[in-house]
mmCIF file of C-alpha atoms and ligand atoms in Angstrom:
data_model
loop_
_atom_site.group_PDB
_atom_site.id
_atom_site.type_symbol
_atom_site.label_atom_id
_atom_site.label_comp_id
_atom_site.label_asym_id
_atom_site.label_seq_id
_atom_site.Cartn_x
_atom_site.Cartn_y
_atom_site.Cartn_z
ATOM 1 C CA UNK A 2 -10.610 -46.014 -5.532
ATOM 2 C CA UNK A 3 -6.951 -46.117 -5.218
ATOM 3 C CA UNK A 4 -4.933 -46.101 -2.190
ATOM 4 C CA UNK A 5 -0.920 -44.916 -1.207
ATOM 5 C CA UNK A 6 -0.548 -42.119 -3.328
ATOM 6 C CA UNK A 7 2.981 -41.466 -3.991
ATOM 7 C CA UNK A 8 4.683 -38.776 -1.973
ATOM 8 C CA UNK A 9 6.970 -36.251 -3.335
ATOM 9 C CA UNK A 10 10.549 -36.766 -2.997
ATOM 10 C CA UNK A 11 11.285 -33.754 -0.972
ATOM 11 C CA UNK A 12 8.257 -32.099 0.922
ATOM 12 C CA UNK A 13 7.276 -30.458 4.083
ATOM 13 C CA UNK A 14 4.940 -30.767 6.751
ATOM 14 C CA UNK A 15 2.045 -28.640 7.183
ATOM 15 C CA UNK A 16 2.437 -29.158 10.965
ATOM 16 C CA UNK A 17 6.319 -28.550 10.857
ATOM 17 C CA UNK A 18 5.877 -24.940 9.055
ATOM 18 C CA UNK A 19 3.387 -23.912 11.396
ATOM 19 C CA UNK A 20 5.685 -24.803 14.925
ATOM 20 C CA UNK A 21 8.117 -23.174 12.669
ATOM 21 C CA UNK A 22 6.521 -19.737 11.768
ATOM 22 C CA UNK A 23 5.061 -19.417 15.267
ATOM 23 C CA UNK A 24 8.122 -18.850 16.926
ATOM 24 C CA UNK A 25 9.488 -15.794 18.109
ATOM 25 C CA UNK A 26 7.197 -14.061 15.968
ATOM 26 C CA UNK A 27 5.825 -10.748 17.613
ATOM 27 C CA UNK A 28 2.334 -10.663 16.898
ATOM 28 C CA UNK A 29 1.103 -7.810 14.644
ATOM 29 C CA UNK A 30 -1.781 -6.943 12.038
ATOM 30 C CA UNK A 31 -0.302 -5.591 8.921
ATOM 31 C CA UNK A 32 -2.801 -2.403 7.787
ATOM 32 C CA UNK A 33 -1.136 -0.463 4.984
ATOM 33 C CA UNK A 34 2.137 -0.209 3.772
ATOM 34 C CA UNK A 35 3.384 3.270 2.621
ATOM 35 C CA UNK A 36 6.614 3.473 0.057
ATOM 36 C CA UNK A 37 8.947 6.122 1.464
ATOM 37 C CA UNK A 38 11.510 6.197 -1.348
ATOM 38 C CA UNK A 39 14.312 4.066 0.339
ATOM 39 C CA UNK A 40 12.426 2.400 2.707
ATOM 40 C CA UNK A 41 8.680 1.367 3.219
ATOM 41 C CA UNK A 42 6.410 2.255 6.451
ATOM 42 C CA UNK A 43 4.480 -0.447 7.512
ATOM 43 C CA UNK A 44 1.291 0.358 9.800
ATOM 44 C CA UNK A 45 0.241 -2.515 11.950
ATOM 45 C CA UNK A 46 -2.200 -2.960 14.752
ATOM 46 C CA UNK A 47 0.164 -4.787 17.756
ATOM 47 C CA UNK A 48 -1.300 -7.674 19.917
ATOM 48 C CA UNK A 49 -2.854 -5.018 22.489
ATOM 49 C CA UNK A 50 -5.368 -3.750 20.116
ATOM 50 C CA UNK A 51 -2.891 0.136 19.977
ATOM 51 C CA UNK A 52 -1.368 0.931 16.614
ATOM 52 C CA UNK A 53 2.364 0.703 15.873
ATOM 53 C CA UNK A 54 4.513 2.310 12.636
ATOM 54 C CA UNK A 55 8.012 0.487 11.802
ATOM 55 C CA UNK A 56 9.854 1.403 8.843
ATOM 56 C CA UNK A 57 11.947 -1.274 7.264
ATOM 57 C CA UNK A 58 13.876 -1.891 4.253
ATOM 58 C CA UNK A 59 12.251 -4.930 3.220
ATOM 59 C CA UNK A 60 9.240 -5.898 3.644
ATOM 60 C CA UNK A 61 8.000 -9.413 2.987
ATOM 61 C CA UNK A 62 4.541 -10.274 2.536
ATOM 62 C CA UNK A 63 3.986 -13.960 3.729
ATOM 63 C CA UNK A 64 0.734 -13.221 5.239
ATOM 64 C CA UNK A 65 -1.246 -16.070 3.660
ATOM 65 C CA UNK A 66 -3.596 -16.741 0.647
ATOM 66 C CA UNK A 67 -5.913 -13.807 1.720
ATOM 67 C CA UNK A 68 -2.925 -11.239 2.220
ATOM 68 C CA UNK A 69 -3.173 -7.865 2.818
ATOM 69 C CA UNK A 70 0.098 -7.409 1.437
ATOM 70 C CA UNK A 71 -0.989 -8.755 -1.736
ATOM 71 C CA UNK A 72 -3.927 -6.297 -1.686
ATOM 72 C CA UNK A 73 -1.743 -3.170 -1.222
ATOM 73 C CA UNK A 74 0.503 -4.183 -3.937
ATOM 74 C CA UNK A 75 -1.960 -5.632 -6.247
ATOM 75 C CA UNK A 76 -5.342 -4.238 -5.475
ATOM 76 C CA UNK A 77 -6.396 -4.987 -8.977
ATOM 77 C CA UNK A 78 -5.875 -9.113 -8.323
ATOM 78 C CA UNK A 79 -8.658 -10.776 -6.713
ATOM 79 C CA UNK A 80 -8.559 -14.298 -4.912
ATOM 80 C CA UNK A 81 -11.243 -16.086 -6.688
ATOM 81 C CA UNK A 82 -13.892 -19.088 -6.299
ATOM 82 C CA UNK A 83 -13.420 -22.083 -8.173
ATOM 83 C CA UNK A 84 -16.536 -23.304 -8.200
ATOM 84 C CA UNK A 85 -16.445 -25.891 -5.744
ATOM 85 C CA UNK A 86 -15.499 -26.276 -2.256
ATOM 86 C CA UNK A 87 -14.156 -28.926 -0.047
ATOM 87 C CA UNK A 88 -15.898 -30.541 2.849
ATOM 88 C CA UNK A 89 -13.957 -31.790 5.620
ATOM 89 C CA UNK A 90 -14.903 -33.775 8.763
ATOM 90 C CA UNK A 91 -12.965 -35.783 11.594
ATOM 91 C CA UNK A 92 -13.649 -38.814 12.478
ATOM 92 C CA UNK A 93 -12.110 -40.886 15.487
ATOM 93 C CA UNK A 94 -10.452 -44.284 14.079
ATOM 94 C CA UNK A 95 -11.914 -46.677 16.235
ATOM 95 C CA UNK A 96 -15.661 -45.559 15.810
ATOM 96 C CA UNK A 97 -14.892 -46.677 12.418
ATOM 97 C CA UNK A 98 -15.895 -49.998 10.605
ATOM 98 C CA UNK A 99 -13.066 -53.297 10.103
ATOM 99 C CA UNK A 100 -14.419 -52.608 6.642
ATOM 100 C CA UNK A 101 -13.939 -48.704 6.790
ATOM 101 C CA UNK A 102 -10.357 -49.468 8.500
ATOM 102 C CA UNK A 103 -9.261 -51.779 5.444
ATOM 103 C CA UNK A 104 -9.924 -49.192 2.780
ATOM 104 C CA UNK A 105 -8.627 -46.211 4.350
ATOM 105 C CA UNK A 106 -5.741 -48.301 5.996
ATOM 106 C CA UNK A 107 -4.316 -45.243 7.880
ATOM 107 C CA UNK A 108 -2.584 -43.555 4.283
ATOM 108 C CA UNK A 109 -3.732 -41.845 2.373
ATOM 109 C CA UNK A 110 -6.557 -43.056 0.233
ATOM 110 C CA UNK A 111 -8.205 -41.713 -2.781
ATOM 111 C CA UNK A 112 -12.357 -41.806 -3.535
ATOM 112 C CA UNK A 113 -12.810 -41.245 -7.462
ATOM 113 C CA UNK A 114 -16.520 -40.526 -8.503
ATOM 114 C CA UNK A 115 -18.757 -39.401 -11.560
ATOM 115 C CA UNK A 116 -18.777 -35.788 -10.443
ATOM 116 C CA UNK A 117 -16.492 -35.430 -7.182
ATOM 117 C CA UNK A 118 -13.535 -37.107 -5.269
ATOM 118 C CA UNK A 119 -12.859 -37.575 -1.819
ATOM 119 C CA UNK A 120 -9.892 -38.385 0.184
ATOM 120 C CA UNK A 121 -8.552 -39.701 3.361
ATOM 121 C CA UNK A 122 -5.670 -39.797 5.942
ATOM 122 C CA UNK A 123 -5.093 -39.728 9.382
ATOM 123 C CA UNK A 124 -4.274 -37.477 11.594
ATOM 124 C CA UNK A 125 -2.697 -37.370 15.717
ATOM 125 C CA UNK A 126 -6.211 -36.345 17.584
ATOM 126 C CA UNK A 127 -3.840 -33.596 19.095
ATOM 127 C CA UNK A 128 -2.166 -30.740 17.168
ATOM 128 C CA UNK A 129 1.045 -31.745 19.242
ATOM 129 C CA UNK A 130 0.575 -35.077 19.267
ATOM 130 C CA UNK A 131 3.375 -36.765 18.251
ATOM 131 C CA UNK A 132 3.316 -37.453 14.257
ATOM 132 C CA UNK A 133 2.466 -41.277 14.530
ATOM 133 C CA UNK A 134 -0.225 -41.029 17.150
ATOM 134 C CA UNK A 135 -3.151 -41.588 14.228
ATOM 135 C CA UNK A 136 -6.277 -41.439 16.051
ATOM 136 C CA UNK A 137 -8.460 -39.260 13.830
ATOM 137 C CA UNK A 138 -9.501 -39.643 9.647
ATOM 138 C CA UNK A 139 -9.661 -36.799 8.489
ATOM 139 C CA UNK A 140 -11.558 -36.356 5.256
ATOM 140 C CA UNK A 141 -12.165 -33.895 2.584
ATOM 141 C CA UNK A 142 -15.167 -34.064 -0.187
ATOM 142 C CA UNK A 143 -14.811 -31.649 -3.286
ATOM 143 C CA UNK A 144 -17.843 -30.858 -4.154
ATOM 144 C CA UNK A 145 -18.849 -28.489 -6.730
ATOM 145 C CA UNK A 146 -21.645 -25.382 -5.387
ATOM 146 C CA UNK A 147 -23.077 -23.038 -7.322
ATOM 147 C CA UNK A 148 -22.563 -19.470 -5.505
ATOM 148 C CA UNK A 149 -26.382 -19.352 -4.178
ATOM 149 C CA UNK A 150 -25.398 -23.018 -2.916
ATOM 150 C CA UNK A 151 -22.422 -21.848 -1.703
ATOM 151 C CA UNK A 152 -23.825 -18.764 0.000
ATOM 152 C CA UNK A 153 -26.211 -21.047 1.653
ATOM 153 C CA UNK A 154 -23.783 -23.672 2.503
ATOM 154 C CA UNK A 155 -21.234 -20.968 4.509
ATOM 155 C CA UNK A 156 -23.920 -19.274 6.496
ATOM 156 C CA UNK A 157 -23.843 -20.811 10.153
ATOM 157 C CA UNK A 158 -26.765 -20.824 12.265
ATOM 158 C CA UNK A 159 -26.193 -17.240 13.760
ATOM 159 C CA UNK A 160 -26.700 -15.971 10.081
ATOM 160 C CA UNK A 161 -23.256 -14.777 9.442
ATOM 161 C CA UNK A 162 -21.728 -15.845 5.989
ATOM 162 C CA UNK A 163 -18.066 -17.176 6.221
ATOM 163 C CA UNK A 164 -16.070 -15.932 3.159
ATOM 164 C CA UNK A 165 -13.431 -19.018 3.101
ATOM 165 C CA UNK A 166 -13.614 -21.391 5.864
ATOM 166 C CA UNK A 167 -16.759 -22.736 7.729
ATOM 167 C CA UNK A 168 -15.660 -24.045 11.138
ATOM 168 C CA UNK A 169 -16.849 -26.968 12.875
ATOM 169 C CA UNK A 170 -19.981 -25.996 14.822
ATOM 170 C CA UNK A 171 -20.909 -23.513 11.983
ATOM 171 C CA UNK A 172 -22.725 -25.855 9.293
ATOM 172 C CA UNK A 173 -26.372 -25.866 9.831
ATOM 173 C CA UNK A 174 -28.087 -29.308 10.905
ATOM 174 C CA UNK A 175 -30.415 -29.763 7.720
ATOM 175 C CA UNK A 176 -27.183 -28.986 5.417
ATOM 176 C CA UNK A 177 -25.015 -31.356 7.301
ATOM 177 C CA UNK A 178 -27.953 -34.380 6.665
ATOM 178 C CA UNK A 179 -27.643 -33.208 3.546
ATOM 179 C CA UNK A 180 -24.288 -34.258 3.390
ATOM 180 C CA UNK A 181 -24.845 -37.137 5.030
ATOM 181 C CA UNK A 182 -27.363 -38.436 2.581
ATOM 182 C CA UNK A 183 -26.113 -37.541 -1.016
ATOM 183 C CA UNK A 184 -22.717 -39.277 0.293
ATOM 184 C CA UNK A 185 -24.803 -42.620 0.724
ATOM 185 C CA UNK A 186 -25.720 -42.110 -2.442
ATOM 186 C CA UNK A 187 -22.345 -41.190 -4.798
ATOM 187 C CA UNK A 188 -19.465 -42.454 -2.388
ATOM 188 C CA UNK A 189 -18.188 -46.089 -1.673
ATOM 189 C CA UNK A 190 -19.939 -47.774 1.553
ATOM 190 C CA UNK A 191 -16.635 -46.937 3.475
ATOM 191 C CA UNK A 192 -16.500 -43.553 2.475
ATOM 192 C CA UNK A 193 -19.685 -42.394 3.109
ATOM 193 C CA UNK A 194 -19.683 -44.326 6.673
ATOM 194 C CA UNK A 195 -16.896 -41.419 7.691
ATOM 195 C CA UNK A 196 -19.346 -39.179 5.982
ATOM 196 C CA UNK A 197 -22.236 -40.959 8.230
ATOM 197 C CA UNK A 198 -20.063 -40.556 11.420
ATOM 198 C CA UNK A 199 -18.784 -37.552 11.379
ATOM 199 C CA UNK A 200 -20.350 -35.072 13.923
ATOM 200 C CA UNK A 201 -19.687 -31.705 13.071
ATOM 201 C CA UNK A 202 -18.598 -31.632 9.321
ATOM 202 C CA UNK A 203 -16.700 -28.088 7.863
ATOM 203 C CA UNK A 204 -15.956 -26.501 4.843
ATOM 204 C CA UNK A 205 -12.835 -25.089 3.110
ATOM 205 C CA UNK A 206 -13.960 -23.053 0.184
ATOM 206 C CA UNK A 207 -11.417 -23.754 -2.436
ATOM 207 C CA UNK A 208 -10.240 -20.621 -4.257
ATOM 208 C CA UNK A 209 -7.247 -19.300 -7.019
ATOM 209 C CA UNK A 210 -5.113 -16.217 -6.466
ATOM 210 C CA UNK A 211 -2.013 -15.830 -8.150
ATOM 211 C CA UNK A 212 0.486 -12.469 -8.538
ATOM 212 C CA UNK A 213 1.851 -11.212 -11.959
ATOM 213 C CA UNK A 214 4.673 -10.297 -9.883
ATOM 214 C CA UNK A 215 6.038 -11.048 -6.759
ATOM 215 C CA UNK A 216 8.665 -8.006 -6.265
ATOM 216 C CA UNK A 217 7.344 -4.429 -5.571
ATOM 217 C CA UNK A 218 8.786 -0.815 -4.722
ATOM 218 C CA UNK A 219 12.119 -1.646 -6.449
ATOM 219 C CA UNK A 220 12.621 -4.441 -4.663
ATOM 220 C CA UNK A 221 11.613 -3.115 -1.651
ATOM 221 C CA UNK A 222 8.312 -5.582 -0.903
ATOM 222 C CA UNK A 223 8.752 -9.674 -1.908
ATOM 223 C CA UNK A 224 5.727 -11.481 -1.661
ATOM 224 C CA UNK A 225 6.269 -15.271 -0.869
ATOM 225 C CA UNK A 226 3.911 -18.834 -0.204
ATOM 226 C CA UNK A 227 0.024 -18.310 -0.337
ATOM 227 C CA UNK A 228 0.455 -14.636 -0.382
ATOM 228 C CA UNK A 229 2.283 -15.157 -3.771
ATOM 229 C CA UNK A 230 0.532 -17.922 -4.996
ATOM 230 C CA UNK A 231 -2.516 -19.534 -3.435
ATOM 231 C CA UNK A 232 -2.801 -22.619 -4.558
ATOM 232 C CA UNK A 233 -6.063 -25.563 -5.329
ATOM 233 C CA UNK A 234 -5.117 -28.033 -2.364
ATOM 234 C CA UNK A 235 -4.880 -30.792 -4.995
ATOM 235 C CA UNK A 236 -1.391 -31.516 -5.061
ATOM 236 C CA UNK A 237 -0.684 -30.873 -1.398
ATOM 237 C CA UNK A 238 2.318 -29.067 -1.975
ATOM 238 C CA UNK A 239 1.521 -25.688 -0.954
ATOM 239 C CA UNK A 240 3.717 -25.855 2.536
ATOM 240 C CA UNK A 241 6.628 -27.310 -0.033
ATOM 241 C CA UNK A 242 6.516 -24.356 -2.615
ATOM 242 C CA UNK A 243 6.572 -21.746 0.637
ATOM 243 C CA UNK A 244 9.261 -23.205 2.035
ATOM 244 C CA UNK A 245 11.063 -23.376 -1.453
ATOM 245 C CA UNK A 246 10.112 -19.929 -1.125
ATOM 246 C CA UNK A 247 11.786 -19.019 2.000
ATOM 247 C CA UNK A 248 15.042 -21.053 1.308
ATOM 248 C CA UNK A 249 15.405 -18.663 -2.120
ATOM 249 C CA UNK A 250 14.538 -15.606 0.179
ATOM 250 C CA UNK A 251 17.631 -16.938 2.600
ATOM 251 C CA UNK A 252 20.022 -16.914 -0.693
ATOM 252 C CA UNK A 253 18.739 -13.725 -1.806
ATOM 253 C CA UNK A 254 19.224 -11.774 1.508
ATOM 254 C CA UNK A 255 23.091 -13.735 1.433
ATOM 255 C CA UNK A 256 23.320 -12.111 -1.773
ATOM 256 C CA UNK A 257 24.061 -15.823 -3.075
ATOM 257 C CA UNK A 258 21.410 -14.852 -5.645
ATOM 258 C CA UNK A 259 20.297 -11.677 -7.718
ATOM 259 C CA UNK A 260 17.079 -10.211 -7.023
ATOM 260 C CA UNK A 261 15.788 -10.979 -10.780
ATOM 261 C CA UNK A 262 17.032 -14.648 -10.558
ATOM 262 C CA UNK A 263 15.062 -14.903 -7.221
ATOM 263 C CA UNK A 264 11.677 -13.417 -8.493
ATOM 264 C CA UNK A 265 12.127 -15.308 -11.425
ATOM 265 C CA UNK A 266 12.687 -18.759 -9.786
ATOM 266 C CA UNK A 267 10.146 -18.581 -7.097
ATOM 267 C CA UNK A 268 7.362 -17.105 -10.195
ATOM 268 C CA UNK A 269 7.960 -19.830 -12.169
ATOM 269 C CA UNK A 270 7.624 -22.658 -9.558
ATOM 270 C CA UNK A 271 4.421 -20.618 -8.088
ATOM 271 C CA UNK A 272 2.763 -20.140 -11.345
ATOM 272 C CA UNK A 273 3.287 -23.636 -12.007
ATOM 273 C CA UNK A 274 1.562 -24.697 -9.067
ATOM 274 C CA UNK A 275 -1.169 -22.707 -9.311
ATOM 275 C CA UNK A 276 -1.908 -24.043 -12.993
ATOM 276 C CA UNK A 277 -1.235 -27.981 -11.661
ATOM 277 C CA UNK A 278 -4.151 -27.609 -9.186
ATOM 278 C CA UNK A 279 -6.383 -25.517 -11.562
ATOM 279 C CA UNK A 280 -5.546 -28.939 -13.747
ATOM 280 C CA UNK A 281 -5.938 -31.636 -11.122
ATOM 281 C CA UNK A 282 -8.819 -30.039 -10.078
ATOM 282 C CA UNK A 283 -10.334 -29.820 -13.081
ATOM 283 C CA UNK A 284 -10.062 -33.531 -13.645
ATOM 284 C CA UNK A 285 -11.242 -33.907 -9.738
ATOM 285 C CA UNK A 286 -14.598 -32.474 -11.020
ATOM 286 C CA UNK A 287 -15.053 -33.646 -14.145
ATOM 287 C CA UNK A 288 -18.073 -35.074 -15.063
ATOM 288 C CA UNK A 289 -16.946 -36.479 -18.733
ATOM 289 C CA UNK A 290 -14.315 -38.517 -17.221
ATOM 290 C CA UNK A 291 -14.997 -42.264 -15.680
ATOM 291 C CA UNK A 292 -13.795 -42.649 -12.119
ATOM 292 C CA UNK A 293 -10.572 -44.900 -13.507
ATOM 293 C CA UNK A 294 -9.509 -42.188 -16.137
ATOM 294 C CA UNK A 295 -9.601 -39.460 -13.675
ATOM 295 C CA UNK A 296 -7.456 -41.249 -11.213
ATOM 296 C CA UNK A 297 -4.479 -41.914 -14.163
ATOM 297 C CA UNK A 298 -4.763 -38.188 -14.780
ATOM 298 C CA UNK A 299 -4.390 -37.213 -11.601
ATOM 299 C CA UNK A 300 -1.505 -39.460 -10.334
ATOM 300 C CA UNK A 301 -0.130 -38.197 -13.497
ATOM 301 C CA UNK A 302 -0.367 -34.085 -13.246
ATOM 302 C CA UNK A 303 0.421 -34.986 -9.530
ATOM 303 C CA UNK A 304 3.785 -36.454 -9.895
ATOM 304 C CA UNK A 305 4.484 -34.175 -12.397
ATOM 305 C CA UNK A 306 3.719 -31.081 -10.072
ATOM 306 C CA UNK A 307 5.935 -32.624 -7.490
ATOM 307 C CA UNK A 308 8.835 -33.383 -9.401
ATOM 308 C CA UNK A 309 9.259 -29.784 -11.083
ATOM 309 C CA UNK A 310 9.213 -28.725 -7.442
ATOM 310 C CA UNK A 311 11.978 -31.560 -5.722
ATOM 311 C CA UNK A 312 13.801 -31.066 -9.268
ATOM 312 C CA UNK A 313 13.901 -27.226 -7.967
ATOM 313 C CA UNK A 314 14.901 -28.082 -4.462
ATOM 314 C CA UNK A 315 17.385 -30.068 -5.713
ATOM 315 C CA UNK A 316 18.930 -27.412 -7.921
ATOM 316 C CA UNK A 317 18.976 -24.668 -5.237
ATOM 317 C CA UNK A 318 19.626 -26.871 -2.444
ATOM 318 C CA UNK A 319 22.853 -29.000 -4.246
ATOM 319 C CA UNK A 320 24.476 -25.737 -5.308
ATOM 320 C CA UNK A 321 23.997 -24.602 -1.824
ATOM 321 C CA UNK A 322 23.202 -21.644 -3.495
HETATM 322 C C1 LIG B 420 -7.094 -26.722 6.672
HETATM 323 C C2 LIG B 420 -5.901 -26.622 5.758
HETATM 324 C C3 LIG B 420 -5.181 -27.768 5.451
HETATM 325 C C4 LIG B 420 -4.069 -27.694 4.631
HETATM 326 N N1 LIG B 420 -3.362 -28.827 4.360
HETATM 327 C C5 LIG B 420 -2.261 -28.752 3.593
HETATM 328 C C6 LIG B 420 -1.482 -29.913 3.299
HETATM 329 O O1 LIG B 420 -1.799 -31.022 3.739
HETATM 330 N N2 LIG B 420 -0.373 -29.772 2.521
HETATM 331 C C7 LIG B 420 0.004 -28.567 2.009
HETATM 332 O O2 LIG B 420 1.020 -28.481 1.314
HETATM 333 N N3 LIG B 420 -0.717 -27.452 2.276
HETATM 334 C C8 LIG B 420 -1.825 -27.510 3.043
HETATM 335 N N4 LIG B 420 -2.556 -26.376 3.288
HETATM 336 C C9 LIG B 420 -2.084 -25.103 2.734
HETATM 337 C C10 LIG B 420 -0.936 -24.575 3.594
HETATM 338 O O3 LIG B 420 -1.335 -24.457 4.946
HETATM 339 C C11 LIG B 420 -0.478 -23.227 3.083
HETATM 340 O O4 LIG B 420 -0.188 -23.326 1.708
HETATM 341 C C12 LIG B 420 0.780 -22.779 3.806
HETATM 342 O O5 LIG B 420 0.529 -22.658 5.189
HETATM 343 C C13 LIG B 420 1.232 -21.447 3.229
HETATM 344 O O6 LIG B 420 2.163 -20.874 4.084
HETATM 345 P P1 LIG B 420 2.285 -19.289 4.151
HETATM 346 O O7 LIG B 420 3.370 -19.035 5.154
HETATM 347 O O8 LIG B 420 2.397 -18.719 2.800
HETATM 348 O O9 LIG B 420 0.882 -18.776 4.729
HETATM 349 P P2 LIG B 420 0.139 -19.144 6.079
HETATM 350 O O10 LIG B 420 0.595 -20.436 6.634
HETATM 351 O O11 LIG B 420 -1.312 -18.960 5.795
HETATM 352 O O12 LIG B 420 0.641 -18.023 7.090
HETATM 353 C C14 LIG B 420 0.237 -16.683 6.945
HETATM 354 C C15 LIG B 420 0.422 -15.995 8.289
HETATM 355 O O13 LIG B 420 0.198 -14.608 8.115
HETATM 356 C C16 LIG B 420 -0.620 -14.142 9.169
HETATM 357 N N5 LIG B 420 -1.351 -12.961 8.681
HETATM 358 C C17 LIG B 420 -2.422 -12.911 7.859
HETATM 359 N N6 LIG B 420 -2.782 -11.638 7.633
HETATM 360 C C18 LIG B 420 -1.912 -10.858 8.320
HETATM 361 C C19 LIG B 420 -1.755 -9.449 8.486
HETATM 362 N N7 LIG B 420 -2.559 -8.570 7.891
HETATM 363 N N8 LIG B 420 -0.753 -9.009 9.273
HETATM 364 C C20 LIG B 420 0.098 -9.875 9.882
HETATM 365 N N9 LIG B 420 0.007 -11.220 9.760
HETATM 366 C C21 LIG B 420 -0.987 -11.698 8.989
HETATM 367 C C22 LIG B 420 -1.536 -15.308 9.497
HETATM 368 O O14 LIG B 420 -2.045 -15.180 10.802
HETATM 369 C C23 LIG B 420 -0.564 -16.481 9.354
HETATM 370 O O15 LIG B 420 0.130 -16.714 10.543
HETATM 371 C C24 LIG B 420 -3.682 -26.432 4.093
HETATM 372 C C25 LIG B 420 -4.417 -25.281 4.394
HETATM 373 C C26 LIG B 420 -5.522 -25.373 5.216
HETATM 374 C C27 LIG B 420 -6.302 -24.114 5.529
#
């Protein structure tokens, strides 16, 4: 078990990006996207349910890890699963144990185990909440399924399977004291206690997509973040790499930057990602290595992942490029 891990040097809040991106952002469903020559048509469904056609001449695809973008442009890439999936549960702080309190000490804290890992860190019991209002652990178990498990697992109670995310309320009561019970018997006391505690557990099926290419149509479609590059959560620097993203796609529409230098900078620090969490996953899972090895692996592909990406903030952010 090891607790504080390092945070990057430059990163960016999940919660921040979000208050961010959902601002004066007309609501729309993106359906197809149709290259005109010079410009591209983009059918969407609008917030009333009627459909809409815009033409534009760019279009960027930052609709998210299962983008439809990304499936126009790339029907032949599929986002895949990895074989394992992460649990997640919420827990409030003071239904927890002194003992339970002492481990998790309100950072982040790392569980290592023979054949999973689990972390912990708290979070403001409201999405608005101000950022040091901790009244909630929040938890995730990575746990490996095989797909009948899996199909299992991510059918709720009404029978309908959930491709990617089962939300709380959805897990089935025998598969939730499932939980409950191997965690007493693979995770420390004060781990599985959250485990124990927690009411209404979900599941974040953890998946890899990547792009070949993240320019289309001569330039005319970009893809950037998840839609580009959907990361393992392992490193927790998804919301860092789309914002790197977005800064390079500010330079490249102030023509501070050539279209080839931007696809080529945002590739490399995408494909990079997506290979560090394949990595630090992989040693998350393993069963060959003991709990203390596969925490000095991890620390280490971890700081390594987030120093390629503040080294590349750094770069494009000094130059003021
Ligand atoms: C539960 C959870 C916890 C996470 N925690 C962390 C964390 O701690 N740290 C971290 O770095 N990352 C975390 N991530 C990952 C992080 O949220 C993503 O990497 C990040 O949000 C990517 O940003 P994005 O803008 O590329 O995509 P998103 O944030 O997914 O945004 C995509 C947007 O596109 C919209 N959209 C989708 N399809 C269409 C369509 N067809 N037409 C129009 N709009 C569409 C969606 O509604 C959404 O608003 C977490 C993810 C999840 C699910």
């Amino acid at each position: 078990m090891d607790s504080a891990i390092p945070r990057p040097d430059v990163g960016v809040q999940r919660r921040k990006l979000r208050e961010v991106s959902h601002l004066q952002i007309p609501l729309c469903n993106v359906q197809n996207i149709i290259d005109l020559g010079e410009q591209g048509e983009v059918c969407v469904t609008n917030d009333e349910g009627q459909s809409e056609t815009l033409v534009a001449d760019l279009i960027i695809g930052a609709d998210g890890t299962s983008s439809t973008v990304h499936s126009i442009v790339l029907p032949q890439t599929k986002r895949t699963y990895a074989g394992y999936v992460l649990v997640r549960g919420l827990v409030p702080t003071e239904e927890l144990s002194d003992d339970a309190i002492r481990v998790m000490d309100f950072s982040a804290t790392l569980c290592w185990n023979r054949n999973s890992q689990m972390l912990s860190y708290t979070v403001p019991a409201r999405k608005d909440g101000p950022p040091n209002s901790h009244n909630f652990l929040n938890w995730g178990w990575y746990v490996k399924k095989t797909e009948e498990e899996l199909n299992e697992l991510m059918t709720d109670g009404d029978g309908q399977r959930h491709h990617y995310t089962l939300p709380q309320g959805g897990m089935r009561a025998h598969l939730a004291d499932e939980i409950r019970m191997t965690a007493q018997d693979e995770l420390s006391p004060q781990f599985a206690e959250a485990v124990e505690k927690t009411k209404l557990p979900f599941v974040q099926v953890v998946t890899d997509s990547g792009a070949p290419s993240n320019v289309f149509s001569d330039g005319k479609i970009l893809l950037v973040g998840d839609a580009a590059g959907g990361q393992r959560p392992h490193a927790g620097s998804a919301v860092t790499m789309a914002c790197f993203h977005a800064h390079l796609l500010r330079l490249l529409l102030q023509g501070l930057m050539s279209l080839d230098e931007w696809s080529r900078e945002t590739q490399f620090v995408s494909s990079a990602l997506v290979k560090a969490g394949q990595e630090l996953g992989s040693i998350c899972l393993s069963t060959d290595l003991d709990p203390s090895e596969k925490a000095k692996s991890f620390l280490g592909g971890s700081l390594a992942a987030q120093k390629l990406l503040t080294e590349k903030w750094m770069q494009f952010w000094k130059e003021n490029k």
